[in-house]
Tab-separated table of C-alpha atoms in Angstrom:
chain	number	residue	atom	x	y	z
A	1	UNK	CA	0.030	0.039	-0.014
A	2	UNK	CA	1.489	3.346	-1.066
A	3	UNK	CA	0.507	5.319	2.115
A	4	UNK	CA	2.605	8.300	1.531
A	5	UNK	CA	1.456	8.635	-2.154
A	6	UNK	CA	-2.114	8.270	-0.826
A	7	UNK	CA	-1.405	11.122	1.793
A	8	UNK	CA	-0.007	13.369	-0.997
A	9	UNK	CA	-3.037	12.820	-3.211
A	10	UNK	CA	-5.233	13.557	-0.319
A	11	UNK	CA	-3.604	16.791	0.414
A	12	UNK	CA	-3.858	17.828	-3.237
A	13	UNK	CA	-7.629	17.092	-3.139
A	14	UNK	CA	-8.378	19.104	-0.042
A	15	UNK	CA	-6.571	21.971	-1.458
A	16	UNK	CA	-8.706	21.734	-4.626
A	17	UNK	CA	-11.668	21.334	-2.637
A	18	UNK	CA	-10.815	24.715	-0.848
A	19	UNK	CA	-11.702	26.461	-4.269
A	20	UNK	CA	-15.371	25.658	-3.589
A	21	UNK	CA	-15.407	27.961	-0.658
A	22	UNK	CA	-14.832	31.037	-2.898
A	23	UNK	CA	-18.298	31.107	-4.896
A	24	UNK	CA	-20.337	31.282	-1.701
A	25	UNK	CA	-18.126	34.148	-0.502
A	26	UNK	CA	-18.876	35.966	-3.598
A	27	UNK	CA	-22.565	35.260	-3.124
A	28	UNK	CA	-22.319	36.781	0.428
A	29	UNK	CA	-20.609	39.857	-0.927
A	30	UNK	CA	-23.252	40.108	-3.785
A	31	UNK	CA	-26.230	40.032	-1.556
A	32	UNK	CA	-24.488	41.376	1.538
A	33	UNK	CA	-25.717	38.922	3.834
A	34	UNK	CA	-22.840	38.839	6.273
A	35	UNK	CA	-22.095	35.393	5.806
A	36	UNK	CA	-18.795	35.681	3.696
A	37	UNK	CA	-16.277	35.507	6.526
A	38	UNK	CA	-16.923	31.855	7.443
A	39	UNK	CA	-16.201	30.824	3.730
A	40	UNK	CA	-13.100	32.948	3.492
A	41	UNK	CA	-11.817	31.331	6.762
A	42	UNK	CA	-12.806	27.939	5.369
A	43	UNK	CA	-10.894	28.530	2.258
A	44	UNK	CA	-7.703	29.685	4.022
A	45	UNK	CA	-8.045	26.828	6.473
A	46	UNK	CA	-8.641	24.115	3.871
A	47	UNK	CA	-5.705	25.339	1.802
A	48	UNK	CA	-3.623	25.147	4.836
A	49	UNK	CA	-4.511	21.719	5.761
A	50	UNK	CA	-4.039	20.527	2.206
A	51	UNK	CA	-0.641	22.151	1.962
A	52	UNK	CA	0.454	20.600	5.471
A	53	UNK	CA	-0.618	17.147	4.400
A	54	UNK	CA	0.809	17.467	0.792
A	55	UNK	CA	4.247	19.206	1.335
A	56	UNK	CA	6.067	16.520	3.401
A	57	UNK	CA	4.983	13.930	0.813
A	58	UNK	CA	5.328	15.805	-2.345
A	59	UNK	CA	8.200	13.771	-3.709
A	60	UNK	CA	6.255	10.512	-3.266
A	61	UNK	CA	5.106	9.593	-6.727
A	62	UNK	CA	4.251	5.770	-7.012
A	63	UNK	CA	1.905	3.771	-9.299
A	64	UNK	CA	-1.486	3.250	-7.583
A	65	UNK	CA	-2.857	-0.386	-7.217
A	66	UNK	CA	-6.520	-0.913	-7.126
A	67	UNK	CA	-6.403	-1.250	-3.380
A	68	UNK	CA	-4.872	2.216	-3.085
A	69	UNK	CA	-7.795	3.508	-5.278
A	70	UNK	CA	-10.437	2.122	-2.909
A	71	UNK	CA	-8.672	3.731	0.066
A	72	UNK	CA	-8.327	7.103	-1.660
A	73	UNK	CA	-11.966	7.124	-2.481
A	74	UNK	CA	-13.357	6.376	1.029
A	75	UNK	CA	-10.829	8.880	2.430
A	76	UNK	CA	-11.690	11.465	-0.042
A	77	UNK	CA	-15.529	11.347	0.781
A	78	UNK	CA	-15.022	11.209	4.480
A	79	UNK	CA	-12.302	13.730	4.688
A	80	UNK	CA	-14.080	16.196	2.239
A	81	UNK	CA	-17.280	15.502	4.106
A	82	UNK	CA	-15.604	16.842	7.289
A	83	UNK	CA	-13.890	19.529	5.602
A	84	UNK	CA	-17.258	20.540	3.898
A	85	UNK	CA	-18.816	21.034	7.380
A	86	UNK	CA	-16.319	23.801	8.439
A	87	UNK	CA	-18.427	26.756	6.972
A	88	UNK	CA	-21.399	25.279	8.890
A	89	UNK	CA	-19.526	25.166	12.180
A	90	UNK	CA	-18.021	28.729	11.737
A	91	UNK	CA	-21.322	30.418	10.534
A	92	UNK	CA	-23.431	32.128	13.232
A	93	UNK	CA	-26.652	31.389	11.148
A	94	UNK	CA	-27.546	28.670	11.240
A	95	UNK	CA	-26.010	27.664	14.578
A	96	UNK	CA	-25.155	24.016	14.362
A	97	UNK	CA	-23.246	21.635	16.617
A	98	UNK	CA	-20.631	19.183	15.242
A	99	UNK	CA	-23.084	16.278	14.559
A	100	UNK	CA	-25.470	18.710	12.797
A	101	UNK	CA	-22.717	20.446	10.627
A	102	UNK	CA	-21.340	16.914	9.590
A	103	UNK	CA	-24.943	15.612	8.838
A	104	UNK	CA	-25.558	18.567	6.637
A	105	UNK	CA	-22.237	18.577	4.825
A	106	UNK	CA	-22.423	14.733	4.206
A	107	UNK	CA	-26.060	14.978	3.256
A	108	UNK	CA	-24.988	17.434	0.591
A	109	UNK	CA	-21.787	15.821	-0.783
A	110	UNK	CA	-23.568	12.421	-0.972
A	111	UNK	CA	-26.599	14.000	-2.673
A	112	UNK	CA	-28.923	12.458	0.070
A	113	UNK	CA	-30.862	15.892	0.589
A	114	UNK	CA	-31.832	15.213	4.222
A	115	UNK	CA	-31.402	18.240	6.458
A	116	UNK	CA	-31.429	19.188	9.976
A	117	UNK	CA	-32.315	22.806	9.170
A	118	UNK	CA	-35.652	24.655	9.456
A	119	UNK	CA	-36.699	28.152	8.206
A	120	UNK	CA	-34.366	27.670	5.251
A	121	UNK	CA	-35.591	30.671	3.393
A	122	UNK	CA	-34.451	32.898	6.110
A	123	UNK	CA	-30.752	31.635	6.004
A	124	UNK	CA	-28.061	33.802	4.295
A	125	UNK	CA	-27.921	33.348	0.351
A	126	UNK	CA	-24.262	32.179	0.873
A	127	UNK	CA	-25.319	29.323	3.079
A	128	UNK	CA	-28.111	28.354	0.742
A	129	UNK	CA	-25.857	28.479	-2.293
A	130	UNK	CA	-23.113	26.581	-0.623
A	131	UNK	CA	-25.598	23.752	0.198
A	132	UNK	CA	-26.629	23.456	-3.331
A	133	UNK	CA	-23.032	23.638	-4.710
A	134	UNK	CA	-22.137	20.607	-2.305
A	135	UNK	CA	-24.843	18.577	-3.952
A	136	UNK	CA	-23.891	19.506	-7.656
A	137	UNK	CA	-20.135	18.653	-6.808
A	138	UNK	CA	-21.032	15.329	-5.057
A	139	UNK	CA	-23.667	14.394	-7.708
A	140	UNK	CA	-21.284	13.272	-10.394
A	141	UNK	CA	-18.610	12.189	-7.943
A	142	UNK	CA	-15.987	14.646	-7.274
A	143	UNK	CA	-13.461	11.728	-7.770
A	144	UNK	CA	-14.593	11.818	-11.598
A	145	UNK	CA	-13.577	15.522	-11.807
A	146	UNK	CA	-10.487	14.775	-10.048
A	147	UNK	CA	-9.644	12.064	-12.620
A	148	UNK	CA	-9.681	14.599	-15.192
A	149	UNK	CA	-7.452	16.944	-13.225
A	150	UNK	CA	-4.922	14.740	-11.190
A	151	UNK	CA	-3.118	13.186	-14.290
A	152	UNK	CA	-1.607	16.575	-14.813
A	153	UNK	CA	-0.502	16.508	-11.155
A	154	UNK	CA	1.319	13.163	-11.675
A	155	UNK	CA	-1.573	10.674	-10.535
A	156	UNK	CA	-3.109	8.017	-12.727
A	157	UNK	CA	-6.886	7.763	-12.751
A	158	UNK	CA	-8.031	4.162	-13.650
A	159	UNK	CA	-7.801	3.030	-10.263
A	160	UNK	CA	-9.942	5.779	-8.876
A	161	UNK	CA	-12.424	5.285	-11.609
A	162	UNK	CA	-12.848	1.606	-11.116
A	163	UNK	CA	-13.498	2.311	-7.408
A	164	UNK	CA	-15.892	5.276	-7.739
A	165	UNK	CA	-18.128	4.484	-10.877
A	166	UNK	CA	-21.401	2.799	-10.006
A	167	UNK	CA	-22.644	-0.333	-11.809
A	168	UNK	CA	-21.896	-4.145	-11.953
A	169	UNK	CA	-19.446	-3.704	-14.812
A	170	UNK	CA	-16.736	-1.141	-14.044
A	171	UNK	CA	-14.024	-1.450	-16.622
A	172	UNK	CA	-16.276	-0.063	-19.301
A	173	UNK	CA	-15.030	3.305	-20.859
A	174	UNK	CA	-16.791	5.613	-23.150
A	175	UNK	CA	-13.172	6.835	-24.750
A	176	UNK	CA	-9.788	5.124	-24.582
A	177	UNK	CA	-8.302	7.560	-21.949
A	178	UNK	CA	-9.996	7.837	-18.575
A	179	UNK	CA	-9.333	11.470	-18.381
A	180	UNK	CA	-11.236	11.795	-21.659
A	181	UNK	CA	-14.186	9.811	-20.104
A	182	UNK	CA	-14.282	11.996	-17.144
A	183	UNK	CA	-14.305	15.178	-19.094
A	184	UNK	CA	-17.022	14.075	-21.451
A	185	UNK	CA	-19.103	13.052	-18.343
A	186	UNK	CA	-18.716	16.436	-16.972
A	187	UNK	CA	-19.526	18.106	-20.366
A	188	UNK	CA	-22.848	16.391	-20.266
A	189	UNK	CA	-23.321	17.048	-16.637
A	190	UNK	CA	-22.629	20.878	-17.269
A	191	UNK	CA	-24.997	20.959	-20.348
A	192	UNK	CA	-27.779	19.381	-18.346
A	193	UNK	CA	-27.273	21.945	-15.365
A	194	UNK	CA	-27.295	25.059	-17.709
A	195	UNK	CA	-30.424	23.633	-19.518
A	196	UNK	CA	-32.125	22.974	-16.372
A	197	UNK	CA	-31.268	26.511	-14.855
A	198	UNK	CA	-32.458	28.329	-18.013
A	199	UNK	CA	-35.776	26.123	-18.042
A	200	UNK	CA	-36.514	27.028	-14.328
A	201	UNK	CA	-35.722	30.701	-14.975
A	202	UNK	CA	-38.010	30.965	-17.999
A	203	UNK	CA	-40.715	29.075	-15.880
A	204	UNK	CA	-40.599	31.804	-13.361
A	205	UNK	CA	-37.864	31.134	-10.707
A	206	UNK	CA	-35.475	34.005	-9.902
A	207	UNK	CA	-31.960	33.592	-11.272
A	208	UNK	CA	-30.636	32.660	-7.831
A	209	UNK	CA	-33.292	29.951	-7.277
A	210	UNK	CA	-32.930	28.559	-10.878
A	211	UNK	CA	-29.197	27.997	-10.374
A	212	UNK	CA	-29.584	26.538	-6.917
A	213	UNK	CA	-32.343	24.097	-7.919
A	214	UNK	CA	-30.650	23.339	-11.209
A	215	UNK	CA	-27.734	22.169	-9.125
A	216	UNK	CA	-29.737	19.887	-6.840
A	217	UNK	CA	-31.905	18.653	-9.638
A	218	UNK	CA	-29.121	17.496	-11.889
A	219	UNK	CA	-27.431	15.918	-9.006
A	220	UNK	CA	-30.625	14.272	-7.796
A	221	UNK	CA	-29.956	15.801	-4.426
A	222	UNK	CA	-33.118	17.287	-3.177
A	223	UNK	CA	-31.753	20.326	-1.109
A	224	UNK	CA	-33.989	23.439	-1.746
A	225	UNK	CA	-33.817	27.117	-0.743
A	226	UNK	CA	-37.305	26.779	0.744
A	227	UNK	CA	-38.801	24.644	3.437
A	228	UNK	CA	-41.653	23.895	1.241
A	229	UNK	CA	-39.064	22.577	-1.567
A	230	UNK	CA	-40.376	22.782	-5.026
A	231	UNK	CA	-44.043	23.078	-3.745
A	232	UNK	CA	-43.068	26.727	-2.697
A	233	UNK	CA	-43.395	27.786	-6.488
A	234	UNK	CA	-46.925	26.273	-6.728
A	235	UNK	CA	-46.256	25.951	-10.496
A	236	UNK	CA	-47.201	22.976	-12.786
A	237	UNK	CA	-44.541	24.158	-15.282
A	238	UNK	CA	-41.678	24.095	-12.799
A	239	UNK	CA	-42.800	20.692	-11.531
A	240	UNK	CA	-42.738	19.385	-15.020
A	241	UNK	CA	-39.346	20.705	-15.964
A	242	UNK	CA	-37.995	19.210	-12.596
A	243	UNK	CA	-39.633	15.808	-13.475
A	244	UNK	CA	-38.042	15.862	-16.964
A	245	UNK	CA	-34.423	16.642	-15.676
A	246	UNK	CA	-34.673	14.149	-12.847
A	247	UNK	CA	-35.436	11.447	-15.334
A	248	UNK	CA	-32.664	12.722	-17.745
A	249	UNK	CA	-30.214	12.665	-14.634
A	250	UNK	CA	-31.236	9.276	-13.499
A	251	UNK	CA	-30.397	7.719	-16.930
A	252	UNK	CA	-26.784	6.261	-17.387
A	253	UNK	CA	-24.486	9.095	-18.431
A	254	UNK	CA	-22.322	6.981	-20.724
A	255	UNK	CA	-25.734	6.135	-22.623
A	256	UNK	CA	-26.265	10.043	-22.897
A	257	UNK	CA	-22.750	10.069	-24.326
A	258	UNK	CA	-23.490	7.258	-26.853
A	259	UNK	CA	-26.661	8.794	-28.010
A	260	UNK	CA	-25.049	12.188	-28.534
A	261	UNK	CA	-22.099	10.727	-30.327
A	262	UNK	CA	-24.216	8.469	-32.596
A	263	UNK	CA	-26.836	11.320	-33.027
A	264	UNK	CA	-29.554	9.008	-32.511
A	265	UNK	CA	-32.329	8.711	-29.941
A	266	UNK	CA	-32.858	5.006	-30.824
A	267	UNK	CA	-29.605	4.382	-28.755
A	268	UNK	CA	-31.700	4.767	-25.572
A	269	UNK	CA	-34.336	2.209	-26.624
A	270	UNK	CA	-31.726	-0.317	-27.342
A	271	UNK	CA	-30.576	-0.297	-23.717
A	272	UNK	CA	-32.418	-2.873	-21.655
A	273	UNK	CA	-31.862	-0.903	-18.378
A	274	UNK	CA	-33.214	2.251	-19.932
A	275	UNK	CA	-36.439	0.429	-20.938
A	276	UNK	CA	-36.819	-1.172	-17.420
A	277	UNK	CA	-36.287	2.298	-15.918
A	278	UNK	CA	-38.963	3.919	-18.005
A	279	UNK	CA	-41.514	1.178	-17.241
A	280	UNK	CA	-40.756	1.350	-13.578
A	281	UNK	CA	-41.444	5.169	-13.487
A	282	UNK	CA	-44.673	4.700	-15.716
A	283	UNK	CA	-45.983	2.061	-13.277
A	284	UNK	CA	-45.322	4.292	-10.121
A	285	UNK	CA	-46.937	7.419	-11.594
A	286	UNK	CA	-50.130	5.396	-12.697
A	287	UNK	CA	-50.370	3.828	-9.213
A	288	UNK	CA	-49.927	7.096	-7.422
A	289	UNK	CA	-52.267	8.872	-9.749
A	290	UNK	CA	-55.030	5.935	-9.475
A	291	UNK	CA	-54.793	5.906	-5.529
A	292	UNK	CA	-54.871	9.840	-5.157
A	293	UNK	CA	-57.858	9.845	-7.488
A	294	UNK	CA	-59.649	7.008	-5.860
A	295	UNK	CA	-59.222	8.528	-2.357
A	296	UNK	CA	-60.174	11.983	-3.432
A	297	UNK	CA	-56.907	13.578	-1.912
A	298	UNK	CA	-57.057	16.486	-4.482
A	299	UNK	CA	-59.827	18.218	-5.862
A	300	UNK	CA	-59.167	17.773	-9.458
A	301	UNK	CA	-57.673	15.138	-11.902
A	302	UNK	CA	-54.999	17.545	-13.147
A	303	UNK	CA	-53.746	18.401	-9.700
A	304	UNK	CA	-53.659	14.712	-8.862
A	305	UNK	CA	-51.653	13.828	-11.765
A	306	UNK	CA	-49.326	16.815	-11.217
A	307	UNK	CA	-48.500	15.580	-7.613
A	308	UNK	CA	-48.418	11.856	-8.519
A	309	UNK	CA	-45.937	12.262	-11.354
A	310	UNK	CA	-43.912	14.815	-9.351
A	311	UNK	CA	-43.522	12.704	-6.262
A	312	UNK	CA	-43.322	9.304	-7.993
A	313	UNK	CA	-40.202	10.446	-9.918
A	314	UNK	CA	-38.644	12.510	-7.244
A	315	UNK	CA	-38.838	9.744	-4.564
A	316	UNK	CA	-37.901	6.716	-6.927
A	317	UNK	CA	-35.073	8.519	-8.391
A	318	UNK	CA	-33.932	9.377	-5.023
A	319	UNK	CA	-34.047	13.172	-5.362
A	320	UNK	CA	-36.380	13.868	-2.494
A	321	UNK	CA	-38.033	17.050	-3.684
A	322	UNK	CA	-41.470	17.735	-2.536
A	323	UNK	CA	-44.550	19.612	-3.854
A	324	UNK	CA	-46.714	18.371	-0.918
A	325	UNK	CA	-46.482	16.409	2.191
A	326	UNK	CA	-46.459	12.928	0.615
A	327	UNK	CA	-46.245	11.510	4.204
A	328	UNK	CA	-49.853	12.576	4.576
A	329	UNK	CA	-51.052	10.622	1.554
A	330	UNK	CA	-52.775	7.200	2.171
A	331	UNK	CA	-50.017	5.098	3.941
A	332	UNK	CA	-49.819	2.686	0.931
A	333	UNK	CA	-48.206	5.374	-1.289
A	334	UNK	CA	-45.460	6.516	1.086
A	335	UNK	CA	-44.442	3.067	1.721
A	336	UNK	CA	-44.554	2.077	-1.983
A	337	UNK	CA	-42.395	5.192	-2.883
A	338	UNK	CA	-39.770	4.505	-0.066
A	339	UNK	CA	-39.413	1.080	-1.344
A	340	UNK	CA	-39.104	2.249	-4.963
A	341	UNK	CA	-35.986	4.501	-3.937
A	342	UNK	CA	-34.258	1.138	-3.220
A	343	UNK	CA	-34.219	0.617	-6.876
A	344	UNK	CA	-33.042	4.290	-7.546
A	345	UNK	CA	-31.610	5.553	-10.823
A	346	UNK	CA	-29.660	3.756	-13.547
A	347	UNK	CA	-26.075	2.655	-13.135
A	348	UNK	CA	-23.719	5.466	-14.064
A	349	UNK	CA	-26.311	8.090	-13.266
A	350	UNK	CA	-26.364	10.534	-10.369
A	351	UNK	CA	-29.364	8.542	-8.752
A	352	UNK	CA	-28.956	6.565	-5.406
A	353	UNK	CA	-30.305	3.228	-4.659
A	354	UNK	CA	-29.216	-0.198	-5.785
A	355	UNK	CA	-29.500	0.921	-9.464
A	356	UNK	CA	-32.035	-0.362	-11.916
A	357	UNK	CA	-29.640	-2.777	-13.770
A	358	UNK	CA	-28.854	-4.735	-10.478
A	359	UNK	CA	-32.579	-5.122	-9.754
A	360	UNK	CA	-33.141	-6.256	-13.290
A	361	UNK	CA	-30.334	-8.740	-12.995
A	362	UNK	CA	-31.974	-10.015	-9.561
A	363	UNK	CA	-35.279	-10.437	-11.293
A	364	UNK	CA	-33.621	-12.287	-14.238
A	365	UNK	CA	-31.767	-14.434	-11.973
A	366	UNK	CA	-34.936	-15.361	-10.020
A	367	UNK	CA	-36.747	-16.115	-13.153
A	368	UNK	CA	-33.982	-18.475	-14.077
A	369	UNK	CA	-34.129	-20.333	-10.976
A	370	UNK	CA	-37.772	-20.881	-11.290
A	371	UNK	CA	-37.183	-22.153	-14.701
A	372	UNK	CA	-34.453	-24.669	-13.339
A	373	UNK	CA	-37.022	-26.061	-10.832
A	374	UNK	CA	-39.318	-27.060	-13.925
A	375	UNK	CA	-36.465	-28.204	-16.136
A	376	UNK	CA	-33.546	-29.315	-13.947
A	377	UNK	CA	-31.317	-30.389	-16.874
A	378	UNK	CA	-31.893	-27.210	-19.033
A	379	UNK	CA	-29.061	-24.645	-19.637
A	380	UNK	CA	-30.333	-21.095	-19.147
A	381	UNK	CA	-28.507	-17.850	-19.966
A	382	UNK	CA	-29.193	-14.547	-18.480
A	383	UNK	CA	-29.284	-11.983	-21.298
A	384	UNK	CA	-29.530	-8.123	-20.947
A	385	UNK	CA	-30.854	-7.308	-24.494
A	386	UNK	CA	-29.142	-9.670	-26.782
A	387	UNK	CA	-25.979	-9.805	-24.713
A	388	UNK	CA	-25.511	-12.740	-22.270
A	389	UNK	CA	-24.279	-11.849	-18.911
A	390	UNK	CA	-21.397	-13.606	-17.216
A	391	UNK	CA	-22.534	-15.669	-14.257
A	392	UNK	CA	-19.669	-14.054	-12.315
A	393	UNK	CA	-21.391	-10.656	-12.744
A	394	UNK	CA	-24.781	-12.211	-11.495
A	395	UNK	CA	-22.974	-13.474	-8.500
A	396	UNK	CA	-21.373	-10.066	-7.744
A	397	UNK	CA	-24.937	-8.480	-7.969
A	398	UNK	CA	-26.270	-11.124	-5.498
A	399	UNK	CA	-23.359	-10.543	-3.179
A	400	UNK	CA	-23.988	-6.581	-3.433
A	401	UNK	CA	-27.703	-7.265	-2.520
A	402	UNK	CA	-26.799	-9.340	0.496
A	403	UNK	CA	-24.240	-6.698	1.680
A	404	UNK	CA	-26.780	-3.937	1.116
A	405	UNK	CA	-29.469	-5.676	3.188
A	406	UNK	CA	-26.875	-6.448	5.896
A	407	UNK	CA	-25.859	-2.921	6.163
A	408	UNK	CA	-29.574	-1.753	6.100
A	409	UNK	CA	-30.544	-4.006	8.988
A	410	UNK	CA	-27.540	-3.255	11.109
A	411	UNK	CA	-27.976	0.522	10.935
A	412	UNK	CA	-31.742	0.304	11.391
A	413	UNK	CA	-31.360	-1.718	14.540
A	414	UNK	CA	-28.729	0.694	15.942
A	415	UNK	CA	-31.048	3.641	15.255
A	416	UNK	CA	-33.799	1.771	17.138
A	417	UNK	CA	-31.238	1.396	19.963
A	418	UNK	CA	-30.806	5.138	19.921
A	419	UNK	CA	-34.341	5.802	20.756
A	420	UNK	CA	-36.099	6.073	17.293
A	421	UNK	CA	-39.493	4.520	16.744
A	422	UNK	CA	-39.611	1.644	14.069
A	423	UNK	CA	-41.064	3.696	11.166
A	424	UNK	CA	-38.744	6.387	11.858
A	425	UNK	CA	-35.684	4.009	12.118
A	426	UNK	CA	-36.774	2.181	8.913
A	427	UNK	CA	-37.442	5.045	6.763
A	428	UNK	CA	-34.575	7.189	8.011
A	429	UNK	CA	-32.175	4.179	7.208
A	430	UNK	CA	-33.762	3.804	3.607
A	431	UNK	CA	-33.540	7.563	3.089
A	432	UNK	CA	-29.819	7.687	3.974
A	433	UNK	CA	-28.482	4.468	2.563
A	434	UNK	CA	-30.471	5.247	-0.721
A	435	UNK	CA	-29.337	8.841	-0.667
A	436	UNK	CA	-32.949	9.853	-0.909
A	437	UNK	CA	-33.626	12.415	1.805
A	438	UNK	CA	-37.149	12.536	3.290
A	439	UNK	CA	-38.473	9.701	5.508
A	440	UNK	CA	-41.506	9.232	7.575
A	441	UNK	CA	-42.299	9.655	11.256
A	442	UNK	CA	-39.895	11.955	12.921
A	443	UNK	CA	-37.979	12.588	9.857
A	444	UNK	CA	-40.700	13.308	7.424
A	445	UNK	CA	-39.988	17.144	7.331
A	446	UNK	CA	-36.371	17.311	8.612
A	447	UNK	CA	-33.817	15.412	10.749
A	448	UNK	CA	-33.101	18.018	13.266
A	449	UNK	CA	-35.005	16.543	16.160
A	450	UNK	CA	-33.259	13.142	16.140
A	451	UNK	CA	-30.508	12.416	18.708
A	452	UNK	CA	-26.956	13.246	17.617
A	453	UNK	CA	-25.998	9.614	17.998
A	454	UNK	CA	-28.760	8.793	15.218
A	455	UNK	CA	-27.114	11.458	13.093
A	456	UNK	CA	-23.778	10.038	13.212
A	457	UNK	CA	-25.289	6.463	12.331
A	458	UNK	CA	-27.065	8.206	9.349
A	459	UNK	CA	-23.735	9.861	8.190
A	460	UNK	CA	-22.323	6.437	7.824
A	461	UNK	CA	-25.382	5.224	6.136
A	462	UNK	CA	-25.075	8.192	3.495
A	463	UNK	CA	-21.349	7.146	2.854
A	464	UNK	CA	-22.166	3.678	2.547
A	465	UNK	CA	-24.903	4.329	0.065
A	466	UNK	CA	-22.817	6.933	-1.920
A	467	UNK	CA	-19.913	4.407	-2.331
A	468	UNK	CA	-22.342	1.597	-2.989
A	469	UNK	CA	-21.416	-0.539	-0.012
A	470	UNK	CA	-18.623	-2.661	-1.262
A	471	UNK	CA	-16.052	0.202	-1.753
A	472	UNK	CA	-16.502	1.090	1.987
A	473	UNK	CA	-17.026	-2.663	3.212
A	474	UNK	CA	-13.954	-3.958	1.498
A	475	UNK	CA	-11.822	-1.806	4.043
A	476	UNK	CA	-13.091	-3.883	6.946
A	477	UNK	CA	-11.720	-7.128	5.498
A	478	UNK	CA	-8.404	-8.370	6.859
A	479	UNK	CA	-7.171	-9.260	3.364
A	480	UNK	CA	-7.324	-5.726	2.095
A	481	UNK	CA	-4.481	-4.738	4.464
A	482	UNK	CA	-2.266	-7.719	3.831
A	483	UNK	CA	0.590	-6.986	1.317
């Protein structure tokens, strides 16, 4: 293990991350909200910490192994989450303790969207902007951005890419060089963000709100500049724009790249994961619409369809935006939507959850086992589209599912131990492990009232979810640390 090389890289990353403190300071200056000092102090502090870590190890340049990549990714998210909490701790508004600041920072960086804050619209603009920016940076995975930059600093990128990129097959690349791959991912990400911000602005949002909500929409984060979330705007047009960009952001980004490069929309419909994703979304919207219509929750059919489509897409893609308190809907729907967040978005998207392709492979494997019961001697191959899937990949997906379930159960039981009731513990774990945001019970509106011990556990759940369990879990195996 190249420990000094890893420390050198970590120092560089912290120094690079310090730049993210500058835009909120400019926002504070522009709006004269008095919140600029914490960000300037945070900038200096982060730069200093990065330099102190990097300087003694600056001469250590060794080739990274896969194990080194895993450790860097985990350290990257945990350290930057901690560093990202510094402005929240230094700010006088809001006043957050260590647990609250860490929870808010990790929730932003992991695009979970759960918050401990209330009265959000009364916070300084700089704080509001910083929360949204954290989600935007975390949405694509800051590691992918670093992969495009660090080769210029003498650090190879493939090991990091394997550890960070979601999906069952991690060696696929859109372009031959990993740095080019990362750059193309960010071009797509930036184009979606700019388009989303423009659409929000034209639909009636202010420039500030349009930019902030574009950040969290494309990142599938869920933070808003208002307590009422997207519901604050009370606009069907804004709801529709949000739904469209959530769906686009929940699609595999390499698939976007392939469609743009091939100049053909048919590229999407040749992808089995995309078709399964659309089918799931359509089914959820229909079920929510039918139940809301049947139970007369809303006064008109159009209103019921508006809220059904928005909440179904928002929760199932793990964004967590709200137009209404979905916790007050007939209990069947909130539970259904919480379970749908376990599926989440497509592999290679900014969505959380287990990813559609994994769930699809689990379904196909279950179907194969049923067929084997009927015809024990027959040979069945699992196919995604026209391509046969290697049994090793299917086994890895089953292993992932088992690890995901185990982490979920352990964290939920520990939350109950801290004093949370069953519904709150279950949905809080689902909300943070799936990087969703809102839950039910005590965490339906915000997470500010739960004990600090519960907040720390949920921070761990967020990191597990963001790193797709295995990347973090592998560090707890003795074999990982043996040379």
